[in-house]
mmCIF file of C-alpha atoms in Angstrom:
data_model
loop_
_atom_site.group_PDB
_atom_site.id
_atom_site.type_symbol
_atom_site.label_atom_id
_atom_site.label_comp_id
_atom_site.label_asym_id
_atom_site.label_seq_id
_atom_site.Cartn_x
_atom_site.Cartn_y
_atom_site.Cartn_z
ATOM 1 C CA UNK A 1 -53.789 83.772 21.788
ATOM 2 C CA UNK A 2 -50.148 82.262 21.908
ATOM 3 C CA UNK A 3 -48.178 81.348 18.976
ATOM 4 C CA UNK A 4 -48.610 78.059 19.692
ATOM 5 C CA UNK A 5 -52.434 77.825 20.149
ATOM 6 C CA UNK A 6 -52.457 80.036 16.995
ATOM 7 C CA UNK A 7 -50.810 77.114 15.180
ATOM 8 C CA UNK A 8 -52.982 74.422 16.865
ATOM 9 C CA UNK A 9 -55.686 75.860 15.703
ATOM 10 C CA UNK A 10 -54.585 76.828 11.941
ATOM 11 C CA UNK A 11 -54.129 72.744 11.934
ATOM 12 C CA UNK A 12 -57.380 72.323 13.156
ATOM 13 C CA UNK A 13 -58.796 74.069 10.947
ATOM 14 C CA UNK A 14 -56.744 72.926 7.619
ATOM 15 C CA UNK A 15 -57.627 68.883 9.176
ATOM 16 C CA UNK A 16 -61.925 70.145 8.745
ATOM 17 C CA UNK A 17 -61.027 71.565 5.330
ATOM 18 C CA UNK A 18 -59.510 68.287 4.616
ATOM 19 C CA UNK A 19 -62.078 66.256 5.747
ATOM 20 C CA UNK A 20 -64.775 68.230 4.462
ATOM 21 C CA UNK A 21 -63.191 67.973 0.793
ATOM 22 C CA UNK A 22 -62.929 64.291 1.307
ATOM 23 C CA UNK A 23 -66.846 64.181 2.445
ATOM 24 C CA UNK A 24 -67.948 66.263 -0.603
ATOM 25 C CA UNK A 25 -65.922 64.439 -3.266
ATOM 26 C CA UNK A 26 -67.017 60.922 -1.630
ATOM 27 C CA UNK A 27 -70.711 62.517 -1.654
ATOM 28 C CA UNK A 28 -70.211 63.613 -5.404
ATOM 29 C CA UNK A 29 -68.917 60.178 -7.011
ATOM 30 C CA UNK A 30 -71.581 57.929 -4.605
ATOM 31 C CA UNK A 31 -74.831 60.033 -6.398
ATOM 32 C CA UNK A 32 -73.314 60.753 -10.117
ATOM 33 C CA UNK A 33 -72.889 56.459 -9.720
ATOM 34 C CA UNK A 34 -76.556 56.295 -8.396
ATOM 35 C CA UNK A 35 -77.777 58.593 -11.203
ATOM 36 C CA UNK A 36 -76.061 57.619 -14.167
ATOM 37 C CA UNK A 37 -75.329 54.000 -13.605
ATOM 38 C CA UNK A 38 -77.579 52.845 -11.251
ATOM 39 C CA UNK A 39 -75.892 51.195 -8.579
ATOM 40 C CA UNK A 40 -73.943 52.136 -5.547
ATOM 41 C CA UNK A 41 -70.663 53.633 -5.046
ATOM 42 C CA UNK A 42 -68.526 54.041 -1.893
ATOM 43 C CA UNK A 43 -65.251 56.319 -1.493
ATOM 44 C CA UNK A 44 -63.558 54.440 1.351
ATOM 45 C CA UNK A 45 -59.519 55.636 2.554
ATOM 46 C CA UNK A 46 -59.460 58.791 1.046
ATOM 47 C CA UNK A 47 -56.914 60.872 1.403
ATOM 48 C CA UNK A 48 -55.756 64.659 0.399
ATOM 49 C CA UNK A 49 -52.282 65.000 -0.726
ATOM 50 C CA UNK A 50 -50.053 67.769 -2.207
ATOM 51 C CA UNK A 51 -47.956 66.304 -4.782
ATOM 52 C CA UNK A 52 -45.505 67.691 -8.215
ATOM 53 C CA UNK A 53 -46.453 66.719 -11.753
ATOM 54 C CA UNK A 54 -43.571 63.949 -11.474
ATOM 55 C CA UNK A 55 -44.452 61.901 -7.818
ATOM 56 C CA UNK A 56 -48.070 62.487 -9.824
ATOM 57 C CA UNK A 57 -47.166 60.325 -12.574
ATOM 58 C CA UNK A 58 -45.957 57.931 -10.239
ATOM 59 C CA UNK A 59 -48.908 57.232 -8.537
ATOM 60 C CA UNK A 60 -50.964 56.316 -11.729
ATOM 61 C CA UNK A 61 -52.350 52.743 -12.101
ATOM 62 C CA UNK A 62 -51.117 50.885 -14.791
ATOM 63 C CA UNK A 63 -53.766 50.391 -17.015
ATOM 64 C CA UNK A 64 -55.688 53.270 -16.180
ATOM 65 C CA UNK A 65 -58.546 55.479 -18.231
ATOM 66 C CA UNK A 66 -56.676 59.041 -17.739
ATOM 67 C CA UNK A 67 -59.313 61.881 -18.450
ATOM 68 C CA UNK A 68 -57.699 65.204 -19.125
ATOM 69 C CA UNK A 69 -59.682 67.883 -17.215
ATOM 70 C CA UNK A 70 -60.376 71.894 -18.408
ATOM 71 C CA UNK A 71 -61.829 74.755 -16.457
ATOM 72 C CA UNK A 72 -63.597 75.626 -19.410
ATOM 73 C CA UNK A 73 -60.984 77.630 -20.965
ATOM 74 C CA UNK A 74 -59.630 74.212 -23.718
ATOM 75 C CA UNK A 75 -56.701 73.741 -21.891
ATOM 76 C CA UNK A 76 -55.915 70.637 -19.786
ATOM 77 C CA UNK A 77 -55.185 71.762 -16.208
ATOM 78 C CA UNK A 78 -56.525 68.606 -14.092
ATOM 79 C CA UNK A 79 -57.213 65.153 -14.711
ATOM 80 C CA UNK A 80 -59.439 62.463 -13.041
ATOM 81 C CA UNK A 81 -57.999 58.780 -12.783
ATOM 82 C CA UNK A 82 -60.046 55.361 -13.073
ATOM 83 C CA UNK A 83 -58.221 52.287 -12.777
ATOM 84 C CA UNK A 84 -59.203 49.486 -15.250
ATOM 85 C CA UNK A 85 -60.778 47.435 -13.086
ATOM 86 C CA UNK A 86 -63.258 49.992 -11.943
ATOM 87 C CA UNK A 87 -63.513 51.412 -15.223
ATOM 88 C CA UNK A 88 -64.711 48.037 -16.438
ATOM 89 C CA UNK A 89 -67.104 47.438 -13.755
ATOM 90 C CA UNK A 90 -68.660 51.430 -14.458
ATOM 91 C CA UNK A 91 -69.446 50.313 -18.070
ATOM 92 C CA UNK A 92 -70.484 47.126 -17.399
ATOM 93 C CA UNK A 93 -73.107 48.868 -15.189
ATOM 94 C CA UNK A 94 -73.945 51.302 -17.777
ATOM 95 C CA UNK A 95 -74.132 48.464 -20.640
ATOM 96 C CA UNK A 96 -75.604 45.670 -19.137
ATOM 97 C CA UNK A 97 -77.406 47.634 -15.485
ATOM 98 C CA UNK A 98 -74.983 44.591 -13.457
ATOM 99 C CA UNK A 99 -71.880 44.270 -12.402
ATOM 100 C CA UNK A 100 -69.725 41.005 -12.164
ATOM 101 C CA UNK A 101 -67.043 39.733 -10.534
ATOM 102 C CA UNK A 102 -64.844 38.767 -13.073
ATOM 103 C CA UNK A 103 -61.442 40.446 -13.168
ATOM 104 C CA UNK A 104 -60.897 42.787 -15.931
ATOM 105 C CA UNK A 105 -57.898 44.610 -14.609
ATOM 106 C CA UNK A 106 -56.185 43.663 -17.493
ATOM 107 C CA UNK A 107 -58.502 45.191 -20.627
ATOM 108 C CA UNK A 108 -56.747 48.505 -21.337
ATOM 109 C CA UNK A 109 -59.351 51.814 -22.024
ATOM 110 C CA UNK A 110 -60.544 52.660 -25.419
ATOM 111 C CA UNK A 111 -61.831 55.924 -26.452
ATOM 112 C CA UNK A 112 -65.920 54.117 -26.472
ATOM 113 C CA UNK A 113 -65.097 54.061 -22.238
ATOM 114 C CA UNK A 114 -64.502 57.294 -22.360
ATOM 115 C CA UNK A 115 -67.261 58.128 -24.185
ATOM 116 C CA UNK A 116 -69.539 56.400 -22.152
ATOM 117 C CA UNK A 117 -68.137 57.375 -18.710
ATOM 118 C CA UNK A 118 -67.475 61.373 -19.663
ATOM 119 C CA UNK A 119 -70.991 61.833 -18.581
ATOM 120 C CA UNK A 120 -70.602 59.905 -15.305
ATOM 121 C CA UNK A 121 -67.306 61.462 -14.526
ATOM 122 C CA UNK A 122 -68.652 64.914 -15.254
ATOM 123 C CA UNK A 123 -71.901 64.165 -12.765
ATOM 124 C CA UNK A 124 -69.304 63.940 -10.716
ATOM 125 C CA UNK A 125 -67.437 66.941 -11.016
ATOM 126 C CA UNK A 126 -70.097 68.717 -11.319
ATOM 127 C CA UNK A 127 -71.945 67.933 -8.260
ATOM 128 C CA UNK A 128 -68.094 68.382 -5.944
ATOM 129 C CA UNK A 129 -68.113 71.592 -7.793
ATOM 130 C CA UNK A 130 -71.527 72.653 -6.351
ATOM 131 C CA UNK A 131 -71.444 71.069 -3.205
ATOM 132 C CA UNK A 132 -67.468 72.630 -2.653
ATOM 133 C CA UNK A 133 -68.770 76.076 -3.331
ATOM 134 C CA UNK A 134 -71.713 75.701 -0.598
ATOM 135 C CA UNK A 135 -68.838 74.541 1.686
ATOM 136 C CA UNK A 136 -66.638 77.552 0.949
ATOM 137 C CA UNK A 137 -63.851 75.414 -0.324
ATOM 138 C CA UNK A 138 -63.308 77.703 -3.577
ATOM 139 C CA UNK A 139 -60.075 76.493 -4.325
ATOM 140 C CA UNK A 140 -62.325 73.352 -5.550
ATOM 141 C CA UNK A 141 -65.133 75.045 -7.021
ATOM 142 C CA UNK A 142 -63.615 75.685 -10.331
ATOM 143 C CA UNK A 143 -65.468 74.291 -13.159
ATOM 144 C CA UNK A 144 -63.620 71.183 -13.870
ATOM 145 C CA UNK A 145 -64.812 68.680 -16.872
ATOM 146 C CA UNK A 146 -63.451 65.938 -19.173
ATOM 147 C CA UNK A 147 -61.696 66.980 -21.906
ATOM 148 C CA UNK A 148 -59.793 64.558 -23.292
ATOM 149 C CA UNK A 149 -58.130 61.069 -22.558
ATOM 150 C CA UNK A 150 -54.470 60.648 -22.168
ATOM 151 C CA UNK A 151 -52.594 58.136 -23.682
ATOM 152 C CA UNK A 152 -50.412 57.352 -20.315
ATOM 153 C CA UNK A 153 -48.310 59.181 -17.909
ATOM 154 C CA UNK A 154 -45.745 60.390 -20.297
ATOM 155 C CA UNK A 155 -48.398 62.095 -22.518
ATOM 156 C CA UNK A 156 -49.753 63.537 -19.215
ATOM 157 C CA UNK A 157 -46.824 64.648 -18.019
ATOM 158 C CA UNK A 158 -46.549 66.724 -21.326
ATOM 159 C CA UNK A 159 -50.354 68.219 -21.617
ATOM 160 C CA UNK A 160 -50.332 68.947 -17.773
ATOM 161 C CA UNK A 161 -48.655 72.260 -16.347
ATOM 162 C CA UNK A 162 -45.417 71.478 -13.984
ATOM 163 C CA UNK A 163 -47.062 73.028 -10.928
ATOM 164 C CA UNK A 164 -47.998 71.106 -7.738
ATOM 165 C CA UNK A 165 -51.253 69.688 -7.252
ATOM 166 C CA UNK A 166 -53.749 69.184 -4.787
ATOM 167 C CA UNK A 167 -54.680 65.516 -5.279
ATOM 168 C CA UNK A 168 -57.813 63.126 -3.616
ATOM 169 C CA UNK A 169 -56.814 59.547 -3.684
ATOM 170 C CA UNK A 170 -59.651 57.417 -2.364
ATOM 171 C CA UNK A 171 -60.223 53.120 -3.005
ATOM 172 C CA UNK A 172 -63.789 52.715 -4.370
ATOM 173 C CA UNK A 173 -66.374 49.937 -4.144
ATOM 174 C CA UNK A 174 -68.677 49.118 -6.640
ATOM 175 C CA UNK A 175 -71.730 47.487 -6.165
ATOM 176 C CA UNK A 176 -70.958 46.161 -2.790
ATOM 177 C CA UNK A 177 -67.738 45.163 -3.564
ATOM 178 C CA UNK A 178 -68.233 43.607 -6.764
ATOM 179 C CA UNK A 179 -65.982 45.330 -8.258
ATOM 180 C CA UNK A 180 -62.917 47.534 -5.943
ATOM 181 C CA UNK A 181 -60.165 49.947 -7.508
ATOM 182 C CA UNK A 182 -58.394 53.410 -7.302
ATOM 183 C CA UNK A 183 -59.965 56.461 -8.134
ATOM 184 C CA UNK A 184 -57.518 59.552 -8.511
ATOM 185 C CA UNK A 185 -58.479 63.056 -8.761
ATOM 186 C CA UNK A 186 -55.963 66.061 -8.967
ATOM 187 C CA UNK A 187 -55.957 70.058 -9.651
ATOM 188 C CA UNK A 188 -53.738 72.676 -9.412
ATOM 189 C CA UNK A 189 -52.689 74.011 -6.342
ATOM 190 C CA UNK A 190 -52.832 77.896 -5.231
ATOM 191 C CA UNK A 191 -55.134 78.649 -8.646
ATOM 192 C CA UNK A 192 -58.877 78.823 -6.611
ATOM 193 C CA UNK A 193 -61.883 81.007 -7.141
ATOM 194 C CA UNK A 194 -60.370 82.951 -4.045
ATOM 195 C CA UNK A 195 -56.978 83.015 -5.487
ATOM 196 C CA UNK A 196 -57.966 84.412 -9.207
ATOM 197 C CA UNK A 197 -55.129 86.759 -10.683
ATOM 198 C CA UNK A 198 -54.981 90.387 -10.300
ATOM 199 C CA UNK A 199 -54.036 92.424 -13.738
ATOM 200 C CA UNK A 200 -53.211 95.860 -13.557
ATOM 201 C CA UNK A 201 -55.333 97.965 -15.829
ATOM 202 C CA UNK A 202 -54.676 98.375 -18.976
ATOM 203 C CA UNK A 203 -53.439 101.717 -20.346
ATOM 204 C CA UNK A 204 -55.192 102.476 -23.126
ATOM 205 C CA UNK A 205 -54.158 106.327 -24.016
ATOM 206 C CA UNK A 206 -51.428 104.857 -26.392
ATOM 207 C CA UNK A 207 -53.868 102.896 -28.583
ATOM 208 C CA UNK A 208 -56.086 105.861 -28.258
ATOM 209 C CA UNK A 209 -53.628 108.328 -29.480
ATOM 210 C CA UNK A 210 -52.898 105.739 -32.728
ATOM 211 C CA UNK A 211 -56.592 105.243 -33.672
ATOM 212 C CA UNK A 212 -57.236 109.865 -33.240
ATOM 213 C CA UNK A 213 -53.811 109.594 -35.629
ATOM 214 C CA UNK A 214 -55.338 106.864 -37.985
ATOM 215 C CA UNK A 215 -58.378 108.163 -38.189
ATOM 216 C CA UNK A 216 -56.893 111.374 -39.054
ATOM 217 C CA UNK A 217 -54.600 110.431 -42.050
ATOM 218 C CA UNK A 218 -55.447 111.157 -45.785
ATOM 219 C CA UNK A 219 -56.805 108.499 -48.049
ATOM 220 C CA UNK A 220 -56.980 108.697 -51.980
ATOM 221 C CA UNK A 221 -59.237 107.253 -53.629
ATOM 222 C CA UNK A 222 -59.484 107.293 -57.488
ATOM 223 C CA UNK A 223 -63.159 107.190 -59.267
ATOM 224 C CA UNK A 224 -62.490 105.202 -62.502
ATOM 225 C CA UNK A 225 -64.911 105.312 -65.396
ATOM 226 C CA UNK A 226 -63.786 102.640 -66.747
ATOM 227 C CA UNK A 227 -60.350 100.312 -67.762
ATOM 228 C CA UNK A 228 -58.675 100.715 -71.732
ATOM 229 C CA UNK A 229 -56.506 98.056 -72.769
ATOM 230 C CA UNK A 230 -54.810 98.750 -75.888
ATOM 231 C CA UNK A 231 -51.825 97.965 -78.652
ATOM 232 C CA UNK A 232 -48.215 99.226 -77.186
ATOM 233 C CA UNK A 233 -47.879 100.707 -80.700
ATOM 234 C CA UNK A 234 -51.647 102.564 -80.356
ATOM 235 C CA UNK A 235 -50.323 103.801 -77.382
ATOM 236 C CA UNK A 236 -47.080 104.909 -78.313
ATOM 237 C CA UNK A 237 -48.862 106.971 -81.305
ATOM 238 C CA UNK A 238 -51.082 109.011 -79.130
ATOM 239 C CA UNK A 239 -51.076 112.806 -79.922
ATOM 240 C CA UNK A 240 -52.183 115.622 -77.718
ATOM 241 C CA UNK A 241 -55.765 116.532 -78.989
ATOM 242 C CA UNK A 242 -56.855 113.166 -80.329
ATOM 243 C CA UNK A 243 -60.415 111.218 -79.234
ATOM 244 C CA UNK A 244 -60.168 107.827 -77.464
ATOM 245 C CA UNK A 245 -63.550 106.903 -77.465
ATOM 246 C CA UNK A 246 -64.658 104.484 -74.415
ATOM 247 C CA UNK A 247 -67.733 102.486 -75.835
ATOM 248 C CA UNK A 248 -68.337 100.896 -72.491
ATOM 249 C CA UNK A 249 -67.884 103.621 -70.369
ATOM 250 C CA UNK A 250 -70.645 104.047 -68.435
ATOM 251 C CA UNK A 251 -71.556 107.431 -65.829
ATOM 252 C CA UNK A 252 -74.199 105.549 -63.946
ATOM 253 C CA UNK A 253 -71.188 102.629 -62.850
ATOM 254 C CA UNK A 254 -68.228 104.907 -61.385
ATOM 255 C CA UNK A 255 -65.862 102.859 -59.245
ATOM 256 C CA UNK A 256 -64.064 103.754 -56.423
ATOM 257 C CA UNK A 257 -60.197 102.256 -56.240
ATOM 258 C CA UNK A 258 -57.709 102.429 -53.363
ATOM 259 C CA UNK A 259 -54.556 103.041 -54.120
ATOM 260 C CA UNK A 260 -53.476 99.501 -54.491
ATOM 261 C CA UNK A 261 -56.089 98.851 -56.771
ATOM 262 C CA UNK A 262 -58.838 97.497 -55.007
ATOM 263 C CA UNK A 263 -62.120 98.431 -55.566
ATOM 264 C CA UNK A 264 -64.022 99.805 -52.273
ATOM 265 C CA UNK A 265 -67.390 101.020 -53.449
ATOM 266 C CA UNK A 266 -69.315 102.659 -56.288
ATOM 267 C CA UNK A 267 -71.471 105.783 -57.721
ATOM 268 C CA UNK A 268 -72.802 107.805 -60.131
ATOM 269 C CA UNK A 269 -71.040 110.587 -61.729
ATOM 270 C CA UNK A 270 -72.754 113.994 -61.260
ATOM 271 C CA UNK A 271 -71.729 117.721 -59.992
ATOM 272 C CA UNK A 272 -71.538 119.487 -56.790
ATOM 273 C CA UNK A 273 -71.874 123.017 -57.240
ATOM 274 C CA UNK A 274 -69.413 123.520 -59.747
ATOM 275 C CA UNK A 275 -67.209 120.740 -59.412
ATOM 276 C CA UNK A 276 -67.739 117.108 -60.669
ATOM 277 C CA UNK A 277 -68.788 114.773 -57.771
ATOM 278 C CA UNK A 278 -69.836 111.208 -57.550
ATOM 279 C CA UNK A 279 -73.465 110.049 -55.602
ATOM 280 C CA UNK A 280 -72.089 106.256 -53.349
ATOM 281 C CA UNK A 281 -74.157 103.814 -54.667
ATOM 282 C CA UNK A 282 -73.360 101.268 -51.964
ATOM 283 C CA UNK A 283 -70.748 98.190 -51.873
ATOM 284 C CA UNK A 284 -68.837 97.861 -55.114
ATOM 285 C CA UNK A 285 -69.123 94.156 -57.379
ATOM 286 C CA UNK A 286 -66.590 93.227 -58.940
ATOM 287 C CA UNK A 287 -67.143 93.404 -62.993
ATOM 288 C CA UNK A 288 -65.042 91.487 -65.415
ATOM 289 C CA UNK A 289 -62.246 93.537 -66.880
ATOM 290 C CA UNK A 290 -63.297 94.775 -70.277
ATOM 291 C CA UNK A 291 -61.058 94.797 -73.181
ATOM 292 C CA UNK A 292 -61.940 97.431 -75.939
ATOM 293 C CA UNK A 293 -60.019 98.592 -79.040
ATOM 294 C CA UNK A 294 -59.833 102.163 -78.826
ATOM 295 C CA UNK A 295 -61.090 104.347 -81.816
ATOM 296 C CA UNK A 296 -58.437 106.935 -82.381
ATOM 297 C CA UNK A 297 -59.606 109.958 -84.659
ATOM 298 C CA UNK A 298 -58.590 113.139 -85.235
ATOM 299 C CA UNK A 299 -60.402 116.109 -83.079
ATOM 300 C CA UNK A 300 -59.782 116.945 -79.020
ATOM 301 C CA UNK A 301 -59.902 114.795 -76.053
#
C-alpha cells in the first residue's frame, strides 16, 4: 500500500469513528428522553470537534445548565451542556408529561433542574457508555456521570483540567420541535480505556527492610501497680528502710505503660519460674487517677 492510500484510508477510517460516535451519542440522548421523560428527542447537526479548555468556554450558551462530569473517581474531568431553552422544555416534560412552546430561553438553571435532570442526563451517559464500548470506541466508554453544576464558564474553566477535549456538539429537538436548543458534551482527549497509564512497579524492598527493622527494635514497657501522690515535704523526708503503704494497690489490676505514659494493656501479677511475671488480661480501661496519703512508719520497704 502507498503512503498515500495509507493516509486515505487512516481518514476513512477516523470519518466511521466519527460518525459512529455521533450515531451512538444521538442513539443515547433519543432513548434516556423516551425513558425518563416520555417524549421524543432528536440529535440533528452533530458534530465531533477537538477543542482547548479556553475555545471550550467559548462555545457555551449563555444561560446554560453546566453539569460537571466524574469518571467515578470525585473529580470533575468532563461536563455535559444544556442550553436553557432545552433545559426548560426537559423539565417541563418531566413536571407536567408536555411540552410548550413558550420561550424560556431566558429563566437561568437552579440547582431543583439539576436535580431533576441528573437522572436523565445520566440515562444518557450511561447508555453512550454501553453502546461506545460494543462499538469499540473506548476512548468514550469511560464511566462518565453528573457530578456537580457549574456556576458558568469561569468556574468551569477552574474545576476542569487544561487539556484538550474531544467535544460532540449536536442541535436537539424536543417533542417535534416544540422546543429546539444546543446540547454540548465534552471529555478529555488521549485519556481512553485503551489509553490507561502504565506505572512502573513499585519497589517495595525499602519499606520491607524498615518494617524487618521496626519490628525488630526494643520496646519498654513499665507494669505499674498503682500511682502515689503525695506532700513535697512527705517526700522530701523519705528514709531508706521506711513502709509506704499503697491501700489501693491492687495485684489482680497491673497496668502496662509505654514510655510516654500511655496505658496499652493490663494483667495480673504472678511468677514465672523464679522471676515475677504478669498474666495480659486484655485491653487496658482507663481508671481515674487515685490520690492516697501515704502512711509512713518505721520498718523496711
Amino acid at each position: 500500500m502507498s503512503l498515500i492510500q495509507l493516509k486515505r484510508s487512516t481518514a476513512a477510517m477516523a470519518g466511521d469513528s466519527t460518525a459512529a460516535v455521533e450515531r451512538v451519542w444521538a442513539l443515547a440522548l433519543a432513548r434516556a428522553a423516551q425513558e425518563e421523560l416520555g417524549i421524543a428527542l432528536s440529535l440533528g447537526d452533530c458534530r465531533l470537534q477537538r477543542r482547548t479548555l479556553g475555545e471550550l468556554g467559548e462555545l457555551l450558551p449563555e444561560p446554560a445548565l453546566i453539569a460537571a462530569l466524574d469518571e467515578g473517581a470525585g473529580e470533575a474531568t468532563g461536563v455535559l451542556v444544556v442550553d436553557a431553552g432545552l433545559m426548560a422544555g426537559m423539565v417541563e416534560a418531566l413536571t407536567t408529561g408536555t411540552v410548550t412552546a413558550l420561550d424560556r430561553a431566558g429563566r437561568r438553571p437552579t440547582r431543583t433542574d439539576a436535580a431533576l435532570l441528573a437522572p436523565v442526563l445520566d440515562r444518557a451517559l450511561a447508555g453512550f457508555e454501553a453502546a461506545a464500548a460494543e462499538a469499540d470506541l473506548t476512548e468514550w466508554a469511560r464511566g462518565f456521570r453528573f457530578a456537580a453544576t457549574v456556576d458558568g464558564g469561569r468556574a468551569l474553566s477552574l474545576m476542569l483540567e487544561d487539556v484538550e477535549f474531544r467535544v460532540l456538539l449536536g442541535e436537539v429537538d424536543l417533542a417535534g420541535g416544540a422546543r429546539k436548543g444546543r446540547l454540548i458534551l465534552a471529555v478529555p482527549d488521549g485519556l481512553g480505556g485503551g489509553m490507561a497509564e502504565v506505572r512502573p512497579p513499585v519497589d517495595t524492598r525499602f519499606a520491607e527492610a524498615l518494617a524487618e527493622r521496626v519490628a525488630g527494635a526494643e520496646v519498654r514497657l513499665d507494669a505499674v501497680l498503682m500511682r502515689l501522690s503525695m506532700p513535697l515535704g512527705a517526700v522530701m523526708a523519705l528514709r531508706v528502710g521506711q513502709e509506704v503503704a499503697l491501700p489501693l494497690a491492687d495485684i489482680g489490676q497491673i497496668g502496662l505503660e509505654g514510655l510516654d505514659g500511655r496505658r496499652v494493656g493490663a494483667g495480673r501479677l504472678g511468677r514465672q519460674g523464679t522471676a515475677r511475671a504478669v498474666r495480659l488480661a486484655g485491653e487496658a480501661e482507663e481508671r481515674p487517677q487515685q490520690t492516697a496519703v501515704a502512711v509512713l512508719s518505721a520498718g523496711r520497704m
